[in-house]
Structure formats: structure tokens, C-alpha cells
Coordinates of C-alpha atoms in Angstrom, one line a residue:
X1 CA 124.7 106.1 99.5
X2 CA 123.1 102.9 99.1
X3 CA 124.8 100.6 96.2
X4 CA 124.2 97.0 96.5
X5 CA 126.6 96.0 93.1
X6 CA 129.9 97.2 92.5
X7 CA 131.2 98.2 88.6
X8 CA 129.3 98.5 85.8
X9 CA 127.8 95.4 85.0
X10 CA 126.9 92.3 87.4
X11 CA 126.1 88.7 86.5
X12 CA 124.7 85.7 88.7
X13 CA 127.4 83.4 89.3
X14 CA 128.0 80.2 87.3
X15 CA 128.5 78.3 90.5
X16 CA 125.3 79.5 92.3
X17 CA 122.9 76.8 93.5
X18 CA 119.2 76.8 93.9
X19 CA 117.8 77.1 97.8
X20 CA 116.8 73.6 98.4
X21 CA 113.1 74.0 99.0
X22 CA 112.9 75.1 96.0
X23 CA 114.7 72.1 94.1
X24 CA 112.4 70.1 96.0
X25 CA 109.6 71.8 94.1
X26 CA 111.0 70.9 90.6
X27 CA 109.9 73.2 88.2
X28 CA 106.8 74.6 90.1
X29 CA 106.9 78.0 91.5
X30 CA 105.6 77.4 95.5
X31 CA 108.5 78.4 97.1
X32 CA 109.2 81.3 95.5
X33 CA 105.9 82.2 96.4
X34 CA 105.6 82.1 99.5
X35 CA 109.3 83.5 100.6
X36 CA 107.9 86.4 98.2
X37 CA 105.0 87.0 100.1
X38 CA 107.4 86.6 103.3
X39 CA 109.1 89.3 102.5
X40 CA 105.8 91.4 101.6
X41 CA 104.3 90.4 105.3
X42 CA 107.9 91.6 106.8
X43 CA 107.5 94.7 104.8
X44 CA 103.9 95.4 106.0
X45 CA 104.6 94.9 109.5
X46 CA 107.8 97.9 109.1
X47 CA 104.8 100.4 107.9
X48 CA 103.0 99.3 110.5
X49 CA 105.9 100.0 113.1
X50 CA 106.9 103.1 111.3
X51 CA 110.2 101.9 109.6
X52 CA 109.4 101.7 106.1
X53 CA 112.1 104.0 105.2
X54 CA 113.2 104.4 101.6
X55 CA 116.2 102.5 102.7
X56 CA 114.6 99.7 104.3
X57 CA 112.4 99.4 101.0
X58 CA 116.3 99.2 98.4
X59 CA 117.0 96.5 101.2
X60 CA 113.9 94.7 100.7
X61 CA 114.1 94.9 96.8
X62 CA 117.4 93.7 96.9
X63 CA 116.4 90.7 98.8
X64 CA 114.1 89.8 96.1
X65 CA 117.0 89.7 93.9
X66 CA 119.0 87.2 95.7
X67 CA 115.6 85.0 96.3
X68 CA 115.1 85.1 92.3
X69 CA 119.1 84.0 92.2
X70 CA 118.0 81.0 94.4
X71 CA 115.4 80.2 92.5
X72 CA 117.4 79.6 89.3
X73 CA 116.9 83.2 88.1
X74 CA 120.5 84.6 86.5
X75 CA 120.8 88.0 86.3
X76 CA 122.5 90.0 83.8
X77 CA 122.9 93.6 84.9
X78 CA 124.7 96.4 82.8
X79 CA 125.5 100.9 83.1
X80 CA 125.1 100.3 86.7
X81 CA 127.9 102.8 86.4
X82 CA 125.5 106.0 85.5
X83 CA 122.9 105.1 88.7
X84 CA 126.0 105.0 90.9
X85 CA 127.0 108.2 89.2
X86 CA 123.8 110.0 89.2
X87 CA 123.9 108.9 93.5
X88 CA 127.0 110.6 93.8
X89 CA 126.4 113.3 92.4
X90 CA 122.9 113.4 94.1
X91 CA 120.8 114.0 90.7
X92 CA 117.2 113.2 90.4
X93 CA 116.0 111.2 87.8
X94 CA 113.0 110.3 85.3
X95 CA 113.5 106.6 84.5
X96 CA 111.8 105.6 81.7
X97 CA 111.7 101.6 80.9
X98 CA 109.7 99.2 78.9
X99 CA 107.3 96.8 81.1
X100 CA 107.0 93.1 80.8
X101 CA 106.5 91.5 84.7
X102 CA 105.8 92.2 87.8
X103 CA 109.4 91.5 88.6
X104 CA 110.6 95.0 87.5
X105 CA 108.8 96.8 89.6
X106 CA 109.4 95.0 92.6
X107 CA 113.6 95.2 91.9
X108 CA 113.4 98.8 90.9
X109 CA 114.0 100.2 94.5
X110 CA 117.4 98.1 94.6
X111 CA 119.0 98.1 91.7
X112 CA 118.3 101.9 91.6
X113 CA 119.5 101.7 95.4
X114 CA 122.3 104.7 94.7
X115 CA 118.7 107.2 93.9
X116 CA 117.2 106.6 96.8
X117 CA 114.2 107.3 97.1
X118 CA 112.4 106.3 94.2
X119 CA 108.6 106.4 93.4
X120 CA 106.5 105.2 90.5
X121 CA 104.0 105.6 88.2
X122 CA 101.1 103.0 89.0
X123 CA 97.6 101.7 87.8
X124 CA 94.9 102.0 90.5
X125 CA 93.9 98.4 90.9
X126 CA 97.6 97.6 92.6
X127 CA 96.8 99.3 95.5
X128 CA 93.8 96.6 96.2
X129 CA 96.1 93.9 96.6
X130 CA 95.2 92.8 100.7
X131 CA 99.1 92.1 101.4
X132 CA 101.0 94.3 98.9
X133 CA 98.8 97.4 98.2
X134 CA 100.0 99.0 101.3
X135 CA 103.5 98.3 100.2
X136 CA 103.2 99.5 96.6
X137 CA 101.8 102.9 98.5
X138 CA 104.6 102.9 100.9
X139 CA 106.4 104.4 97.9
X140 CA 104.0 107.3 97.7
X141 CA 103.4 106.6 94.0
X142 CA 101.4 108.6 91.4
X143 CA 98.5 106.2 90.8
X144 CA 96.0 106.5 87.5
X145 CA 92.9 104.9 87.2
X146 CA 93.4 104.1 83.5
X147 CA 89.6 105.4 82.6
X148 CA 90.2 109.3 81.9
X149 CA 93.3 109.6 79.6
X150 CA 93.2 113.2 80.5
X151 CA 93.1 113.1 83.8
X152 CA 96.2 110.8 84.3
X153 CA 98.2 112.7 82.0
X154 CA 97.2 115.7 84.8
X155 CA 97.8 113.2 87.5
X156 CA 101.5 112.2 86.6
X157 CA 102.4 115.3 84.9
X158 CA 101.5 117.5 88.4
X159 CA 102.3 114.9 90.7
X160 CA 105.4 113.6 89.1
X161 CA 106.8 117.1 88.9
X162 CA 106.2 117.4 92.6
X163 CA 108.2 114.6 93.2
X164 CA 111.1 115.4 91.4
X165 CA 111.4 118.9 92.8
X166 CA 111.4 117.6 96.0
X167 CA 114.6 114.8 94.7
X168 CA 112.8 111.9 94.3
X169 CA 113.4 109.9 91.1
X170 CA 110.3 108.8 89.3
X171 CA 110.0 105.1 87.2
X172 CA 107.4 105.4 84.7
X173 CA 106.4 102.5 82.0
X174 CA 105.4 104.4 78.6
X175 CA 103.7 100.9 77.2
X176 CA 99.7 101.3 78.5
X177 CA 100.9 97.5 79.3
X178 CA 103.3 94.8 79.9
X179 CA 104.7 93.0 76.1
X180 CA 106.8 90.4 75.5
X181 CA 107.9 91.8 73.0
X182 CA 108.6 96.1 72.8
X183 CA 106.9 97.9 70.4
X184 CA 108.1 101.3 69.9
X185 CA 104.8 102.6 68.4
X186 CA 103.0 101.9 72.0
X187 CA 105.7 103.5 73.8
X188 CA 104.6 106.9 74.3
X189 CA 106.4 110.3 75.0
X190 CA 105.3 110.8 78.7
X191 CA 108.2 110.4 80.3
X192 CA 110.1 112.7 78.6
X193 CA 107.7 115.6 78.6
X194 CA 107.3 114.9 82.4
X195 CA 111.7 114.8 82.2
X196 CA 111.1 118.3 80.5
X197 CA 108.7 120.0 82.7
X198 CA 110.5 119.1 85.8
X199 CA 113.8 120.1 84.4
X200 CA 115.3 116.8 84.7
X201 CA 117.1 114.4 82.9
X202 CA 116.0 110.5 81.3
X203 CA 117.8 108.0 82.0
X204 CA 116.6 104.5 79.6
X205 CA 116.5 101.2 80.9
X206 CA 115.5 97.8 79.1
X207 CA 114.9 94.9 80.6
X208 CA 113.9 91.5 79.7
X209 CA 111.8 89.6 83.2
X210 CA 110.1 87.0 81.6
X211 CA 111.6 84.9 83.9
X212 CA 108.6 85.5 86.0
X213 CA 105.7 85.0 83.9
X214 CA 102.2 86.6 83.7
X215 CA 99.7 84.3 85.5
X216 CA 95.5 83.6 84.3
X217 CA 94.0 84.0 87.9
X218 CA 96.4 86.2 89.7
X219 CA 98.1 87.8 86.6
X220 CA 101.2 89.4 89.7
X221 CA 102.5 85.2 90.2
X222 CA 102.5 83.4 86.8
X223 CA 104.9 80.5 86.5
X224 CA 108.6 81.1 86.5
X225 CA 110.5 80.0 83.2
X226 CA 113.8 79.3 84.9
X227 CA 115.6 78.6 81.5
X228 CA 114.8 82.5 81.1
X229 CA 118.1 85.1 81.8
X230 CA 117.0 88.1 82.6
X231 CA 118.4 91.4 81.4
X232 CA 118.7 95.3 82.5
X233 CA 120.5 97.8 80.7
X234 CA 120.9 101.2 82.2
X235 CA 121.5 103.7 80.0
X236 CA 123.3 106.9 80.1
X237 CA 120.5 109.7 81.2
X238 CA 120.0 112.5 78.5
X239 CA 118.8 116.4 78.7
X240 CA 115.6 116.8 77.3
X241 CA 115.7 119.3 74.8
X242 CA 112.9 121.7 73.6
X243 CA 110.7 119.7 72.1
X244 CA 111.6 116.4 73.6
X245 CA 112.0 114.6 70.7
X246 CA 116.1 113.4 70.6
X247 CA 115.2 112.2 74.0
X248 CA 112.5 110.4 73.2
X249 CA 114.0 108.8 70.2
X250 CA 117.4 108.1 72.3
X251 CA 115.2 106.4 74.7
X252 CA 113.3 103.6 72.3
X253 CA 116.2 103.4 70.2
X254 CA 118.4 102.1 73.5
X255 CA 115.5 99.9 74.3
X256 CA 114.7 98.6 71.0
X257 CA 118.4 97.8 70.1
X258 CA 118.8 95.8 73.9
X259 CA 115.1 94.4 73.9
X260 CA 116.4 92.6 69.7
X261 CA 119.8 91.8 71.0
X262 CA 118.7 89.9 74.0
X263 CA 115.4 88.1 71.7
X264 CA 118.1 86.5 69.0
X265 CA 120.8 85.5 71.7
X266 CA 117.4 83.4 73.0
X267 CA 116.5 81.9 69.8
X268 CA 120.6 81.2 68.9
X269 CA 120.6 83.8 66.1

């Protein structure tokens, strides 16, 4: 079993230093950039050589972590415990998160190494990127166009049950899109009815990535707010019951209490 942090919780270390290209950048985000895109390129050419396993891509995302670390990012991570738990004990998963960069879903496949292999619930347009829509479909992800609510509810509801009877462990974002702040009334009860159908249980995460900001021409690589800490919380997965709803309201509750915690420890409440 893959598991690239040991205990429960993991936090950058004080004494960590920024790679020196990228101190020789200042506050600008170049480097990071292009050793992101690095990694993309070395990821495209394993698909092309047929050794884009579900391992390799844990490897990859956990790469990306230690590049963020050495580009100032410090990471706070906690319940690591319950997805080294759920590895062991070989269960399949319906992650359900909130959704605020593109940093999440590029980390996802590491920090969720022990549930190997993970897939995704995805808009349409990622897979259009030149360099990284072959990656993102790598992953064999359930992809919705966004136009026909019906039809995507289909889409991830058949597909994602699929998936999870065949062990894989599905990430889905409720929000229709990424917040800075989370806002329980646009969090929707998808993932748990998926959860429920599937037979499987939810496991909550919250995060906080706005580290990595949202850019105005290429919305994937806006600036990186270094002074940022950034946050996941894995939470203890839950049964779905009959009609979903505990689950559901376990789910934002753990979100909501994490997402407010983490917003007045930033403004020195």
C-alpha cells in the first residue's frame, strides 16, 4: 500500500527553504510553473509509453506536494489516519470535498495514495487542455458537460457506481464551482446519494488551497499567495443511511466547522 505521510497529521517543516530558482523569482510564480508543467510533460510521455499506472500517478501527485513546499507552500494535513485505514483495510471510497483551486485536484491522487486508484468527477472543458487533458483522462474520470443537469446526474450516478464496484474511490466536488469561501446551500447532495447507491461509505475532506490562486487568462495558474497555509482535513467516512440525509449533513457540518476555523486563524480572530 502506497502512503507517502506517516501518523495522523503532517505539517511542512519550519526549517524548510524555498528551491533557489524560485527565490530568484521573488514573489512571481515562473518557476513553479514551469517545474509544474515538467512534471505534466513527464507524465504525458509515461501514457505514451504505457506506464501511467495508478501508482505512478500517487508518485507524480506527491511530487507536486514537495514542489508547492519549495515554493513557500506549508502544508497542514490532518485524519490521514482513516485514508491509511480505509487502505488497509482495502475499502472503496466516495470522497466528497469542497473546491477552491486547481491545486486539489492535482494532490488528490497522493495524499489519497493508501486508496489507490482514485478517479474523479470532472467538467468537460479540462480534458482540452493540449498538455494536461491527456493526464486528467489518465484517471479515467466521469466527465460532465455542465449543459444538461439531467444528463450529468445520469453520467456520474451510472458511471460513478461503476467505478466503485469495480474498487476504485471516486472524488467528487458538490459546489457547481470553486469559492473562497464554502457555502453550504451550494453544496449539493450528490455525493452521498452516489455513496448510497454504490453501497459505499463518505468520507469529508476540507481544504483551504488558496495558496494557488485562480488566474484571468488561464484560470488553472493564477498567482501563488505564499503567505497562504494551506489546509486538509480528512474526516472519518460515514454509512449512508436511507435517505442520505445524516451523511449529508455530517459532511457540510465537518467542512463548514474546518473551512471557519481555518478563515479566523487568517484574519487573527
Amino acid at each position: 500500500m502506497l502512503n507517502f505521510f506517516n501518523g495522523d497529521t503532517y505539517d511542512t517543516p519550519d526549517d524548510m527553504q524555498r528551491l533557489l530558482l524560485d527565490r530568484l523569482v521573488g514573489s512571481g510564480r515562473a518557476h513553479f510553473v514551469a517545474r509544474y508543467a515538467s512534471v505534466m510533460i513527464r507524465a504525458r510521455l509515461l501514457i505514451v509509453q504505457g506506464k501511467n499506472t495508478p501508482a505512478a500517478r500517487a508518485r507524480r501527485a506527491y511530487q507536486i506536494v514537495r514542489l508547492i513546499e519549495g515554493c513557500g507552500g506549508r502544508f497542514h494535513l490532518s485524519g490521514l489516519s482513516h485514508v491509511a485505514q480505509a487502505g488497509n483495510e482495502g475499502e472503496t471510497l466516495l470522497i466528497v470535498a469542497n473546491h477552491m483551486s486547481s491545486m486539489e485536484g492535482g494532490l488528490f491522487p497522493g495524499l489519497l495514495a493508501p486508496l489507490t486508484p482514485v478517479s474523479f468527477v470532472i467538467k468537460q472543458s479540462l480534458l482540452k487542455y493540449p498538455i494536461f487533458g491527456p493526464v486528467i483522462a489518465s484517471f479515467n474520470p466521469i466527465v460532465v458537460g455542465r449543459r444538461n443537469p439531467r444528463e450529468d446526474l445520469q453520467t456520474v450516478m451510472t458511471q460513478g457506481q461503476a467505478l466503485l464496484e469495480q474498487g476504485v474511490s471516486v472524488v467528487i466536488f458538490p459546489q457547481s464551482t470553486r469559492a473562497a469561501r464554502f457555502d453550504p446551500e451550494q453544496f449539493n447532495s450528490l455525493g452521498v446519494k452516489l455513496a448510497r447507491r454504490a453501497g459505499v461509505r463518505v468520507m469529508p475532506v476540507a481544504l483551504k488551497t488558496d495558496f494557488w490562486g485562480n488566474g484571468r487568462l488561464v484560470r488553472d495558474f493564477g498567482p501563488l499567495h505564499r503567505e497562504r497555509p494551506i489546509f486538509f482535513a480528512f474526516g472519518e467516512p460515514v454509512a449512508v443511511d436511507n435517505n442520505g440525509r445524516f451523511a449529508h449533513q455530517y459532511t457540510v457540518d465537518f467542512i463548514r466547522s474546518h473551512t471557519e476555523r481555518w478563515q479566523k486563524m487568517e484574519i487573527g480572530d
